[in-house]
GROMACS .gro file of C-alpha atoms in nm:
model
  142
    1UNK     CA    1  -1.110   1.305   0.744
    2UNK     CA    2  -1.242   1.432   1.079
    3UNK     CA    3  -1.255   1.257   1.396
    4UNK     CA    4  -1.509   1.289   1.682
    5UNK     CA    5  -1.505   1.610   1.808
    6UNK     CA    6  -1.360   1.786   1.505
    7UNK     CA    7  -1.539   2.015   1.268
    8UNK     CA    8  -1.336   2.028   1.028
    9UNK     CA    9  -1.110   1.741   0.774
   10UNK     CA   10  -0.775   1.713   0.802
   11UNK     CA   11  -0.516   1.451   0.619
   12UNK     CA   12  -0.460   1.112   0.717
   13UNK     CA   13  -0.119   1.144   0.689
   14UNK     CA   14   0.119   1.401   0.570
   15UNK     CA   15   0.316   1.340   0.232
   16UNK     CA   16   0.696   1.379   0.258
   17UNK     CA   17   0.919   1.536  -0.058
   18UNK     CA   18   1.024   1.279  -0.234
   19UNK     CA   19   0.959   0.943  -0.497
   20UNK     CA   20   0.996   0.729  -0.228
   21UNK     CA   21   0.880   1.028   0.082
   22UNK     CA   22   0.999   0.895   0.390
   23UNK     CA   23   0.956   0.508   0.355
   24UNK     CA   24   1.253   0.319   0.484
   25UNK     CA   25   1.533   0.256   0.227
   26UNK     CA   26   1.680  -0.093   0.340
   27UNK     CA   27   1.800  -0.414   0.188
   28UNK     CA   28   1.454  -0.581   0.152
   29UNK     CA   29   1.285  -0.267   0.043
   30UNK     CA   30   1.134  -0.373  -0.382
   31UNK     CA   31   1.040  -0.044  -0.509
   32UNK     CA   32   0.707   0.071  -0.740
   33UNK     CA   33   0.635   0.327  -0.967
   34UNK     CA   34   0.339   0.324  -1.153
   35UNK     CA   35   0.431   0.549  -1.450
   36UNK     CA   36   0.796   0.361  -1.471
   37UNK     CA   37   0.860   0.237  -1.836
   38UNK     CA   38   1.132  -0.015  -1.932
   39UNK     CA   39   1.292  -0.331  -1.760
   40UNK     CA   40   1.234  -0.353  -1.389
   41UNK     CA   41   1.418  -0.495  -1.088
   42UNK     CA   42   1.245  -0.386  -0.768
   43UNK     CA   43   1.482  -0.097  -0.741
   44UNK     CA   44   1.503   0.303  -0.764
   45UNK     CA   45   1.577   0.316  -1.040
   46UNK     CA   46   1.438   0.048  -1.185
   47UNK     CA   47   1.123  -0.030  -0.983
   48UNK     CA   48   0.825  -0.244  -1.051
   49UNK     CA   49   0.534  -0.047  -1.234
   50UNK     CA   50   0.229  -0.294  -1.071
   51UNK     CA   51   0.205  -0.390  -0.713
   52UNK     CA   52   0.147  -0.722  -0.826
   53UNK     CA   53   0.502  -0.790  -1.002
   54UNK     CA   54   0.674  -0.689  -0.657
   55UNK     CA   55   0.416  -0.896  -0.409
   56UNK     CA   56   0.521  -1.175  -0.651
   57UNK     CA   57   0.903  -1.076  -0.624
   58UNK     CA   58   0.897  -1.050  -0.215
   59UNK     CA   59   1.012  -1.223   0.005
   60UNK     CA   60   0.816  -1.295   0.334
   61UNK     CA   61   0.926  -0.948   0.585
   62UNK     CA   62   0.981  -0.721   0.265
   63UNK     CA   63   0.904  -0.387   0.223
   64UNK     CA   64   0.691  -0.271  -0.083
   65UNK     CA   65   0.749   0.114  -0.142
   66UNK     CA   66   0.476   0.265  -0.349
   67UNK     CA   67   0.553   0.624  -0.530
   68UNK     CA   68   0.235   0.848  -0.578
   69UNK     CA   69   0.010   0.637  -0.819
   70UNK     CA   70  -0.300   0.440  -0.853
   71UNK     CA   71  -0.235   0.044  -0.853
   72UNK     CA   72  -0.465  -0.244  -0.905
   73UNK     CA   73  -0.555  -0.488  -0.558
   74UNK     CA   74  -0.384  -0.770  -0.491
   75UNK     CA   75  -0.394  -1.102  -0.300
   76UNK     CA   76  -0.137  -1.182  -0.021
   77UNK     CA   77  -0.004  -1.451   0.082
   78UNK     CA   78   0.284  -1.356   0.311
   79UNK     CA   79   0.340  -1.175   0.566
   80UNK     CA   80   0.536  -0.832   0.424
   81UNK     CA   81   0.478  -0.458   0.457
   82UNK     CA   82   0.342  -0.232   0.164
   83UNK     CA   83   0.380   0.131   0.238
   84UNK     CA   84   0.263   0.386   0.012
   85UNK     CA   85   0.454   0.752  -0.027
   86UNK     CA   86   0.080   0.917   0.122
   87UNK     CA   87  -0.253   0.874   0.123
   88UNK     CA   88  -0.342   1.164  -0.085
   89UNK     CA   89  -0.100   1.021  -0.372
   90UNK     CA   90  -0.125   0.660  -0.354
   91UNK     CA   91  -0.445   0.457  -0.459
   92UNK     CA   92  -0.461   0.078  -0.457
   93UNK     CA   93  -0.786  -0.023  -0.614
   94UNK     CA   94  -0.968  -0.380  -0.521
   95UNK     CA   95  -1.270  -0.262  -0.830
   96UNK     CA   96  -1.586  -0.443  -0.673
   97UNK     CA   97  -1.346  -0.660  -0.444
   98UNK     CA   98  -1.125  -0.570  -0.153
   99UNK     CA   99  -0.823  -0.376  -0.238
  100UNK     CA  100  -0.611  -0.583  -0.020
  101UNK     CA  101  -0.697  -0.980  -0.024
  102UNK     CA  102  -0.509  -1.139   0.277
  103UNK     CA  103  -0.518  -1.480   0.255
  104UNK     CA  104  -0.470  -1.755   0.555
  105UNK     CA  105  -0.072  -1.710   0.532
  106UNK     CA  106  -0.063  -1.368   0.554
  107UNK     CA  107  -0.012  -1.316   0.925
  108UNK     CA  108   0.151  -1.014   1.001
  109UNK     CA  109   0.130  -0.736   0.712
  110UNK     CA  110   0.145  -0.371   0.765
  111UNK     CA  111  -0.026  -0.143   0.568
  112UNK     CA  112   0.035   0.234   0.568
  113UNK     CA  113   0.035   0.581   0.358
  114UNK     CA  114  -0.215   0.465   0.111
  115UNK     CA  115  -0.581   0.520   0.025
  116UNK     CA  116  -0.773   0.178  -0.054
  117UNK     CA  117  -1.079   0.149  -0.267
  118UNK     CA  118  -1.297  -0.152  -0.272
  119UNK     CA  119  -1.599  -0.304  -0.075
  120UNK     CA  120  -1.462  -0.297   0.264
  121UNK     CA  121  -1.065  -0.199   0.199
  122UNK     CA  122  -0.890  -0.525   0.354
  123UNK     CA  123  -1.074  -0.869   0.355
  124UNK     CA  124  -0.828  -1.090   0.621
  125UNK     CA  125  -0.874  -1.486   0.538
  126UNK     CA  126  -0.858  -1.711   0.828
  127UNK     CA  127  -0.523  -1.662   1.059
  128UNK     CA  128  -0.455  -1.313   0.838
  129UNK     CA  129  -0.368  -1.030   1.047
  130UNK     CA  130  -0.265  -0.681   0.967
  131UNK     CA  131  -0.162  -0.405   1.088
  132UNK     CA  132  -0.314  -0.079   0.888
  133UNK     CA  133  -0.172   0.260   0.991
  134UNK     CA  134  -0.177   0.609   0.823
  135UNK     CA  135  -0.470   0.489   0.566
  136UNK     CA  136  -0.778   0.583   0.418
  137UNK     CA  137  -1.001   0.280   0.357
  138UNK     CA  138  -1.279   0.431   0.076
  139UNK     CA  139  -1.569   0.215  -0.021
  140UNK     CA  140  -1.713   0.318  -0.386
  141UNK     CA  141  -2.071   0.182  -0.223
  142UNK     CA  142  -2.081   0.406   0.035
   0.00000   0.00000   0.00000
């Protein structure tokens, strides 16, 4: 992308080395991999292959840790943080909708390091707020 005054794009964010790059490893952290095969826990090395399975696993304040991959949009409704590895490796894709559906309980998520395709990237609900950082919103009408 280029902001005013440049002439030239640049990324939106830099991509660190790494499945997980430089998202924070904690307790409440449920990890994703889209090409992971085989039971799944939310973990390293075991991590959920859809975004969906770990919004429907957290807990409200988790973190969601996307590795590079594209992943279908979802609905939210609690407050957590979903933080993809970099824009330039991490798709979440609303199709004709929003790729991020934050419904009325949904006060307080963070978004960063991921590109989102769908009419208008994030649709907040009444009393949803968000914080989006580091992320390239992409409209396939535009």
């Amino acid at each position: 992308m280029a902001i005013v005054g440049e002439r030239a794009c640049r990324r939106v964010a830099p991509c660190a080395a790494g499945t997980w790059g430089d998202i924070p490893d904690e307790p409440n952290t449920r990890y994703v991999d889209a090409s992971h095969v085989g039971n799944s826990d939310g973990s390293t090395s075991a991590p959920f292959a859809t975004l969906q399975a770990a919004v429907d696993a957290a807990m409200p304040g988790d973190t969601i840790a996307l590795a590079a991959g594209s992943y279908a949009g979802v609905y939210l409704d609690e407050a957590m943080n979903i933080w993809g590895v970099c824009p330039d490796e991490v798709t979440i894709d609303g199709g004709p909708a929003a790729a991020l559906v934050l419904l009325a309980g949904a006060d307080g998520v963070t978004v960063r390091g991921a590109r989102l395709i769908g009419t208008g990237g994030v649709y907040l609900e009444g009393g949803a707020s968000a914080v989006i950082d580091q992320v390239w919103i992409d409209n396939p009408d535009d």
